[in-house]
CSV table of C-alpha atoms in Angstrom, one decimal:
chain,number,residue,atom,x,y,z
A,1,MET,CA,-83.0,-16.3,-85.0
A,2,SER,CA,-79.4,-15.0,-85.1
A,3,SER,CA,-76.5,-17.1,-86.3
A,4,LYS,CA,-75.0,-17.2,-82.8
A,5,LYS,CA,-78.3,-18.6,-81.4
A,6,LYS,CA,-78.5,-21.2,-84.2
A,7,VAL,CA,-75.0,-22.3,-83.4
A,8,PHE,CA,-75.8,-22.4,-79.6
A,9,TRP,CA,-78.9,-24.5,-80.1
A,10,THR,CA,-77.1,-26.8,-82.5
A,11,ILE,CA,-74.6,-27.5,-79.8
A,12,VAL,CA,-77.3,-28.0,-77.2
A,13,THR,CA,-79.0,-30.4,-79.6
A,14,VAL,CA,-75.9,-32.4,-80.0
A,15,ILE,CA,-75.4,-32.6,-76.2
A,16,LEU,CA,-79.1,-33.7,-75.8
A,17,ALA,CA,-78.7,-36.3,-78.5
A,18,VAL,CA,-75.6,-37.8,-76.8
A,19,LEU,CA,-77.3,-37.7,-73.4
A,20,SER,CA,-80.4,-39.4,-74.8
A,21,ILE,CA,-78.4,-42.2,-76.4
A,22,VAL,CA,-76.2,-42.7,-73.3
A,23,THR,CA,-79.4,-42.9,-71.2
A,24,VAL,CA,-80.9,-45.7,-73.3
A,25,PHE,CA,-77.7,-47.7,-73.0
A,26,VAL,CA,-77.6,-47.1,-69.2
A,27,GLN,CA,-81.2,-48.2,-68.8
A,28,GLU,CA,-80.7,-51.3,-70.8
A,29,GLU,CA,-77.3,-52.6,-69.5
A,30,SER,CA,-77.3,-55.7,-71.8
A,31,LEU,CA,-77.5,-53.4,-74.9
A,32,SER,CA,-74.3,-52.5,-76.7
A,33,THR,CA,-73.2,-51.0,-80.0
A,34,LEU,CA,-72.1,-54.5,-81.0
A,35,ASP,CA,-75.7,-55.7,-80.5
A,36,LEU,CA,-77.0,-53.0,-82.7
A,37,GLU,CA,-74.4,-53.8,-85.4
A,38,LYS,CA,-75.4,-57.5,-85.3
A,39,ALA,CA,-79.1,-56.6,-85.5
A,40,LEU,CA,-78.5,-54.4,-88.6
A,41,ARG,CA,-76.4,-57.1,-90.3
A,42,SER,CA,-79.0,-59.7,-89.8
A,43,ALA,CA,-81.9,-57.4,-90.6
A,44,SER,CA,-84.1,-57.9,-93.7
A,45,PRO,CA,-82.7,-55.6,-96.5
A,46,VAL,CA,-86.2,-55.2,-98.0
A,47,TYR,CA,-87.7,-53.7,-94.8
A,48,LEU,CA,-84.6,-51.7,-94.1
A,49,ILE,CA,-84.9,-50.1,-97.6
A,50,LEU,CA,-88.6,-49.4,-96.8
A,51,ALA,CA,-87.6,-47.8,-93.5
A,52,VAL,CA,-85.2,-45.5,-95.4
A,53,LEU,CA,-87.8,-44.6,-98.0
A,54,SER,CA,-90.3,-43.8,-95.2
A,55,MET,CA,-87.8,-41.5,-93.6
A,56,LEU,CA,-87.1,-39.7,-96.9
A,57,GLY,CA,-90.9,-39.6,-97.5
A,58,PHE,CA,-91.2,-37.4,-94.4
A,59,ILE,CA,-89.1,-34.7,-96.2
A,60,VAL,CA,-90.5,-35.3,-99.7
A,61,PHE,CA,-94.1,-35.2,-98.8
A,62,GLU,CA,-93.7,-31.9,-96.8
A,63,GLY,CA,-92.1,-30.4,-99.8
A,64,GLU,CA,-95.0,-31.6,-102.0
A,65,ALA,CA,-97.5,-30.1,-99.5
A,66,ILE,CA,-95.8,-26.7,-99.7
A,67,ARG,CA,-95.5,-26.9,-103.5
A,68,SER,CA,-99.2,-27.7,-103.8
A,69,ILE,CA,-100.2,-24.6,-101.8
A,70,LEU,CA,-97.7,-22.4,-103.8
A,71,LYS,CA,-99.1,-23.7,-107.0
A,72,GLN,CA,-102.6,-22.6,-106.2
A,73,VAL,CA,-101.4,-19.0,-105.7
A,74,GLY,CA,-99.5,-18.9,-108.9
A,75,TYR,CA,-96.0,-20.0,-107.9
A,76,LYS,CA,-95.0,-23.3,-109.5
A,77,ARG,CA,-91.8,-24.8,-108.1
A,78,HIS,CA,-89.7,-27.8,-108.9
A,79,PRO,CA,-89.8,-30.9,-106.5
A,80,VAL,CA,-86.1,-30.3,-105.7
A,81,GLN,CA,-87.0,-26.8,-104.4
A,82,GLY,CA,-89.9,-28.3,-102.4
A,83,PHE,CA,-87.4,-30.8,-100.9
A,84,LEU,CA,-85.2,-27.8,-99.9
A,85,TYR,CA,-88.0,-25.9,-98.3
A,86,ALA,CA,-89.0,-29.0,-96.3
A,87,ALA,CA,-85.3,-29.8,-95.3
A,88,GLY,CA,-85.0,-26.3,-93.9
A,89,ASP,CA,-88.1,-26.8,-91.8
A,90,VAL,CA,-87.1,-30.3,-90.6
A,91,TYR,CA,-83.5,-29.4,-89.8
A,92,PHE,CA,-84.0,-26.1,-87.9
A,93,SER,CA,-87.2,-27.5,-86.2
A,94,ALA,CA,-85.0,-30.3,-84.8
A,95,VAL,CA,-82.3,-28.0,-83.4
A,96,THR,CA,-84.4,-25.2,-81.9
A,97,PRO,CA,-86.8,-25.2,-78.9
A,98,SER,CA,-90.5,-25.8,-79.8
A,99,ALA,CA,-89.4,-26.1,-83.5
A,100,THR,CA,-89.2,-22.2,-83.6
A,101,GLY,CA,-86.5,-22.1,-86.3
A,102,GLY,CA,-88.2,-24.4,-88.8
A,103,GLN,CA,-90.6,-22.0,-90.5
A,104,PRO,CA,-88.1,-19.1,-90.7
A,105,ALA,CA,-85.6,-21.4,-92.4
A,106,SER,CA,-88.1,-22.6,-94.9
A,107,ALA,CA,-89.2,-19.0,-95.5
A,108,PHE,CA,-85.6,-18.1,-96.1
A,109,PHE,CA,-85.2,-20.6,-99.0
A,110,MET,CA,-88.6,-19.8,-100.4
A,111,MET,CA,-87.9,-16.1,-100.6
A,112,GLY,CA,-84.5,-17.0,-102.1
A,113,ASN,CA,-86.6,-18.5,-104.9
A,114,GLN,CA,-88.3,-15.1,-105.6
A,115,ILE,CA,-91.5,-15.8,-103.6
A,116,PRO,CA,-92.7,-12.6,-101.8
A,117,GLY,CA,-92.6,-12.6,-98.0
A,118,PRO,CA,-96.4,-12.1,-97.5
A,119,ILE,CA,-97.1,-15.1,-99.8
A,120,VAL,CA,-94.5,-17.2,-97.9
A,121,THR,CA,-96.1,-16.3,-94.5
A,122,ALA,CA,-99.6,-17.3,-95.6
A,123,VAL,CA,-98.4,-20.5,-97.3
A,124,LEU,CA,-96.4,-21.6,-94.3
A,125,ILE,CA,-99.2,-20.9,-91.8
A,126,LEU,CA,-101.7,-22.8,-93.9
A,127,ASN,CA,-99.2,-25.7,-94.2
A,128,LEU,CA,-98.8,-25.7,-90.4
A,129,VAL,CA,-102.6,-25.9,-90.0
A,130,MET,CA,-102.7,-29.0,-92.3
A,131,TYR,CA,-99.7,-30.5,-90.6
A,132,VAL,CA,-101.3,-30.3,-87.1
A,133,LEU,CA,-104.7,-31.5,-88.4
A,134,ALA,CA,-102.9,-34.5,-90.0
A,135,ILE,CA,-101.3,-35.4,-86.7
A,136,LEU,CA,-104.6,-35.0,-84.8
A,137,THR,CA,-106.5,-37.1,-87.4
A,138,ILE,CA,-104.0,-40.0,-87.1
A,139,GLY,CA,-104.0,-39.6,-83.3
A,140,ILE,CA,-107.8,-39.8,-83.1
A,141,LEU,CA,-108.0,-42.8,-85.4
A,142,SER,CA,-105.2,-44.6,-83.4
A,143,PHE,CA,-107.0,-44.0,-80.1
A,144,VAL,CA,-110.4,-45.2,-81.6
A,145,THR,CA,-108.9,-48.3,-83.2
A,146,ARG,CA,-106.4,-49.3,-80.5
A,147,PRO,CA,-107.1,-47.7,-77.1
A,148,ASP,CA,-105.3,-50.6,-75.5
A,149,ILE,CA,-102.0,-49.3,-76.8
A,150,PHE,CA,-102.5,-46.0,-75.0
A,151,LEU,CA,-103.4,-47.9,-71.8
A,152,HIS,CA,-100.1,-49.9,-72.1
A,153,PHE,CA,-98.1,-46.7,-71.3
A,154,HIS,CA,-97.3,-45.8,-67.7
A,155,LEU,CA,-99.1,-42.9,-66.0
A,156,PHE,CA,-96.4,-40.3,-66.6
A,157,SER,CA,-96.3,-41.2,-70.3
A,158,LYS,CA,-100.1,-40.9,-70.5
A,159,ILE,CA,-99.9,-37.5,-69.0
A,160,LEU,CA,-97.2,-36.4,-71.6
A,161,ILE,CA,-99.4,-37.7,-74.4
A,162,ILE,CA,-102.5,-35.9,-73.2
A,163,ILE,CA,-100.5,-32.6,-72.7
A,164,GLY,CA,-99.1,-33.1,-76.3
A,165,ALA,CA,-102.6,-33.6,-77.7
A,166,VAL,CA,-103.8,-30.4,-75.9
A,167,MET,CA,-100.9,-28.4,-77.3
A,168,LEU,CA,-101.6,-29.6,-80.8
A,169,VAL,CA,-105.3,-28.5,-80.5
A,170,ILE,CA,-104.2,-25.1,-79.2
A,171,LEU,CA,-101.7,-24.8,-82.1
A,172,ALA,CA,-104.3,-25.7,-84.7
A,173,LEU,CA,-106.8,-23.1,-83.3
A,174,SER,CA,-104.0,-20.5,-83.1
A,175,PHE,CA,-102.9,-21.0,-86.7
A,176,MET,CA,-106.5,-20.9,-88.0
A,177,LEU,CA,-107.0,-17.7,-86.1
A,178,LEU,CA,-103.9,-16.2,-87.7
A,179,LEU,CA,-105.2,-17.1,-91.2
A,180,LYS,CA,-108.6,-15.5,-90.5
A,181,ASN,CA,-107.5,-12.4,-88.7
A,182,ARG,CA,-104.6,-10.3,-90.1
A,183,ARG,CA,-104.8,-7.9,-87.2
A,184,ILE,CA,-103.4,-10.6,-84.8
A,185,ILE,CA,-100.3,-10.8,-87.0
A,186,GLU,CA,-100.0,-7.0,-87.2
A,187,THR,CA,-100.4,-6.7,-83.4
A,188,LEU,CA,-97.7,-9.3,-82.8
A,189,CYS,CA,-95.3,-7.6,-85.3
A,190,ARG,CA,-95.9,-4.2,-83.7
A,191,PHE,CA,-95.1,-5.7,-80.3
A,192,ALA,CA,-91.9,-7.3,-81.8
A,193,PHE,CA,-90.8,-4.0,-83.4
A,194,ARG,CA,-91.2,-2.2,-80.1
A,195,ILE,CA,-89.1,-4.8,-78.3
A,196,LEU,CA,-86.4,-4.6,-81.1
A,197,HIS,CA,-86.5,-0.8,-80.8
A,198,ARG,CA,-85.8,-1.0,-77.0
A,199,MET,CA,-83.0,-3.4,-77.7
A,200,HIS,CA,-81.6,-0.8,-80.2
A,201,LEU,CA,-82.0,-3.3,-83.1
A,202,CYS,CA,-84.7,-1.3,-84.9
A,203,GLU,CA,-84.3,2.5,-85.2
A,204,HIS,CA,-87.7,3.3,-86.7
A,205,PRO,CA,-90.4,0.8,-85.6
A,206,GLU,CA,-93.2,2.9,-87.0
A,207,ARG,CA,-91.6,3.1,-90.4
A,208,GLU,CA,-91.3,-0.7,-90.4
A,209,MET,CA,-94.9,-1.1,-89.5
A,210,ASP,CA,-96.0,1.1,-92.4
A,211,LYS,CA,-94.1,-1.2,-94.7
A,212,LEU,CA,-95.7,-4.2,-93.0
A,213,GLU,CA,-99.2,-2.7,-93.5
A,214,LYS,CA,-98.7,-2.7,-97.2
A,215,LYS,CA,-97.3,-6.3,-97.2
A,216,MET,CA,-100.3,-7.5,-95.2
A,217,ASP,CA,-102.6,-6.5,-98.0
A,218,ASP,CA,-100.7,-9.1,-100.2
A,219,TYR,CA,-100.9,-11.6,-97.3
A,220,GLN,CA,-104.7,-11.1,-97.1
A,221,ASP,CA,-105.1,-11.5,-100.9
A,222,CYS,CA,-103.1,-14.7,-100.7
A,223,VAL,CA,-105.3,-16.1,-97.9
A,224,GLU,CA,-108.5,-15.2,-99.8
A,225,GLU,CA,-107.1,-16.8,-102.9
A,226,MET,CA,-106.4,-20.1,-101.0
A,227,ARG,CA,-109.8,-20.1,-99.4
A,228,GLY,CA,-111.4,-20.1,-102.9
A,229,HIS,CA,-109.5,-23.3,-103.8
A,230,LYS,CA,-111.0,-26.0,-101.5
A,231,LYS,CA,-109.7,-28.8,-103.6
A,232,ALA,CA,-106.1,-27.5,-103.4
A,233,LEU,CA,-106.5,-27.3,-99.6
A,234,LEU,CA,-107.5,-31.0,-99.6
A,235,TYR,CA,-104.3,-31.8,-101.5
A,236,ALA,CA,-102.2,-30.0,-99.0
A,237,TYR,CA,-103.9,-31.9,-96.2
A,238,PHE,CA,-103.4,-35.2,-98.1
A,239,TRP,CA,-99.7,-34.6,-98.5
A,240,ASN,CA,-99.3,-33.7,-94.8
A,241,LEU,CA,-101.2,-36.9,-93.9
A,242,LEU,CA,-98.8,-38.9,-96.1
A,243,GLN,CA,-95.9,-37.1,-94.5
A,244,ARG,CA,-96.9,-38.1,-91.0
A,245,ILE,CA,-97.8,-41.6,-91.9
A,246,SER,CA,-94.5,-42.0,-93.7
A,247,GLN,CA,-92.4,-40.9,-90.8
A,248,LEU,CA,-94.3,-43.1,-88.3
A,249,LEU,CA,-93.9,-46.1,-90.6
A,250,VAL,CA,-90.1,-46.1,-90.0
A,251,SER,CA,-90.5,-47.9,-86.6
A,252,ALA,CA,-92.9,-50.4,-88.0
A,253,PHE,CA,-90.6,-51.3,-90.9
A,254,MET,CA,-87.6,-51.4,-88.6
A,255,PHE,CA,-89.6,-53.8,-86.3
A,256,LEU,CA,-90.2,-56.0,-89.3
A,257,ALA,CA,-86.6,-55.7,-90.5
A,258,LEU,CA,-85.4,-57.0,-87.1
A,259,GLY,CA,-87.6,-60.1,-87.4
A,260,GLY,CA,-90.9,-58.8,-85.9
A,261,VAL,CA,-94.2,-60.5,-86.7
A,262,ALA,CA,-96.2,-58.7,-89.4
A,263,LYS,CA,-99.5,-58.8,-87.5
A,264,GLU,CA,-97.8,-56.9,-84.6
A,265,SER,CA,-96.4,-54.1,-86.8
A,266,PHE,CA,-99.6,-52.1,-86.6
A,267,SER,CA,-99.3,-52.0,-82.8
A,268,VAL,CA,-95.8,-50.7,-83.2
A,269,TRP,CA,-97.0,-48.0,-85.6
A,270,VAL,CA,-99.9,-46.9,-83.3
A,271,THR,CA,-97.4,-46.8,-80.4
A,272,GLN,CA,-95.2,-44.4,-82.5
A,273,VAL,CA,-98.3,-42.3,-83.1
A,274,PHE,CA,-98.8,-41.7,-79.4
A,275,VAL,CA,-95.1,-41.1,-79.0
A,276,ALA,CA,-95.2,-38.4,-81.7
A,277,ILE,CA,-98.1,-36.7,-80.0
A,278,GLY,CA,-96.4,-36.9,-76.6
A,279,SER,CA,-93.3,-35.3,-78.0
A,280,TYR,CA,-95.1,-32.0,-78.3
A,281,SER,CA,-95.6,-31.8,-74.5
A,282,VAL,CA,-92.2,-30.4,-73.8
A,283,PRO,CA,-90.4,-27.6,-75.8
A,284,ILE,CA,-87.1,-29.4,-76.2
A,285,PRO,CA,-85.2,-29.5,-79.6
A,286,GLY,CA,-86.4,-32.5,-81.5
A,287,GLY,CA,-88.3,-33.7,-78.5
A,288,MET,CA,-85.1,-35.5,-77.4
A,289,GLY,CA,-85.2,-37.3,-74.2
A,290,VAL,CA,-89.0,-37.2,-74.1
A,291,THR,CA,-89.4,-39.0,-77.4
A,292,ASP,CA,-86.8,-41.6,-76.3
A,293,TYR,CA,-88.6,-42.2,-73.0
A,294,LEU,CA,-92.0,-42.6,-74.6
A,295,MET,CA,-90.7,-45.0,-77.2
A,296,LEU,CA,-89.0,-47.2,-74.7
A,297,ASP,CA,-92.1,-47.2,-72.5
A,298,GLY,CA,-94.4,-47.9,-75.4
A,299,PHE,CA,-92.3,-50.6,-77.0
A,300,ARG,CA,-91.8,-52.4,-73.7
A,301,GLY,CA,-95.5,-53.0,-73.6
A,302,LEU,CA,-95.2,-55.0,-76.8
A,303,MET,CA,-91.8,-56.9,-76.5
A,304,SER,CA,-88.9,-57.6,-74.2
A,305,ASP,CA,-86.9,-54.7,-72.7
A,306,ALA,CA,-83.8,-55.7,-74.8
A,307,ASN,CA,-85.8,-55.7,-78.0
A,308,ALA,CA,-87.6,-52.5,-77.1
A,309,ALA,CA,-84.3,-50.7,-76.5
A,310,LYS,CA,-82.9,-52.1,-79.8
A,311,LEU,CA,-85.9,-51.0,-81.8
A,312,GLU,CA,-85.9,-47.6,-80.1
A,313,MET,CA,-82.3,-46.9,-80.9
A,314,LEU,CA,-82.4,-48.1,-84.6
A,315,SER,CA,-85.8,-46.5,-85.5
A,316,ARG,CA,-85.0,-43.3,-83.7
A,317,GLY,CA,-81.6,-43.2,-85.4
A,318,MET,CA,-83.3,-43.6,-88.8
A,319,SER,CA,-86.4,-41.4,-88.4
A,320,PHE,CA,-84.7,-38.5,-86.6
A,321,TYR,CA,-80.9,-38.4,-86.5
A,322,ILE,CA,-80.2,-39.6,-90.1
A,323,CYS,CA,-83.1,-37.5,-91.3
A,324,VAL,CA,-81.7,-34.4,-89.6
A,325,ILE,CA,-78.2,-35.0,-91.0
A,326,ILE,CA,-79.6,-35.3,-94.6
A,327,CYS,CA,-81.7,-32.1,-94.1
A,328,GLY,CA,-78.7,-30.3,-92.7
A,329,ILE,CA,-76.5,-31.2,-95.7
A,330,THR,CA,-79.4,-30.2,-98.0
A,331,CYS,CA,-79.7,-26.8,-96.3
A,332,ALA,CA,-75.9,-26.2,-96.6
A,333,ILE,CA,-76.0,-27.0,-100.3
A,334,GLY,CA,-79.1,-24.9,-100.9
A,335,TYR,CA,-77.6,-22.0,-99.0
A,336,VAL,CA,-74.5,-22.0,-101.1
A,337,ILE,CA,-76.5,-22.3,-104.4
A,338,ASN,CA,-78.8,-19.5,-103.4
A,339,LYS,CA,-75.9,-17.3,-102.4
A,340,ARG,CA,-74.1,-18.0,-105.7
A,341,ASN,CA,-77.3,-17.3,-107.7
A,342,GLY,CA,-77.7,-14.0,-105.7
A,343,ARG,CA,-74.3,-12.9,-106.7
A,344,LYS,CA,-74.9,-13.7,-110.3
A,345,GLY,CA,-78.1,-11.6,-110.2
A,346,LYS,CA,-76.3,-8.5,-109.1
């Protein structure tokens, strides 16, 4: 994605964020910024800290998942570097439609750390498979243990959640197919080079494809290497599972911080699981608007409208907006450091 497009989608994301926040305030007329401020001041510091740690865990655990896969193919990287790879994914996934910018941004930082492109491609595709499988696992367990939570949602919300679940299954199957069949990637790349040639952005598409053919051999070797380390794949799945659980716990801890009853916190967590699945139903940056709607609808089945709006604003602000800001700052610092190191290497 070009720099101009990144700036454009960042602006669109900011506009969507403002509209989403304004919509929540309009829907719940009794809610004000003063109410949110009072709620935070009276909130339990312990649970607020746990909410913050859960939000950070979303980034940390993804970094560990990527590092665990890299390690098995011979590329050991520091946890700080793993955090940067994850931050790139989280930030650009949040500001681009259907999270299309996340993987390229993560790849950019990985290749800046001297990891070959074919290896990066295989590692990121495998991590995506584990990421999607982790969401589906949590979703299935949530539906089996608390189907009543799903039934609390209104019909439109249920439709969004079902569409989101179908999209996740399709994504999982697609990524698995990409890992098993290199020809699919080559066909997609060949098509992309032809389009770029027609747009006068690639003068010699066949020459680029010849280069790609050689790199795909490295990609295939990397995939075969990963298949031979089943234990390492389980580690990657484990880290992705922790990542999803960690992010979803933000709402539960925020609920407890605001004085919620402990025995009801699991219901809040399961509600957030269904919200996360439903957010994949529409290709909007960060699922904004859709996620807010689903959160309000789900929480209103558990508490008063005023408390639902308060919880939605604070937990969404923590798990998404603050998280994205932290990742954006991390990406900016990482970009400057990588550029400086690149100049030194010349």
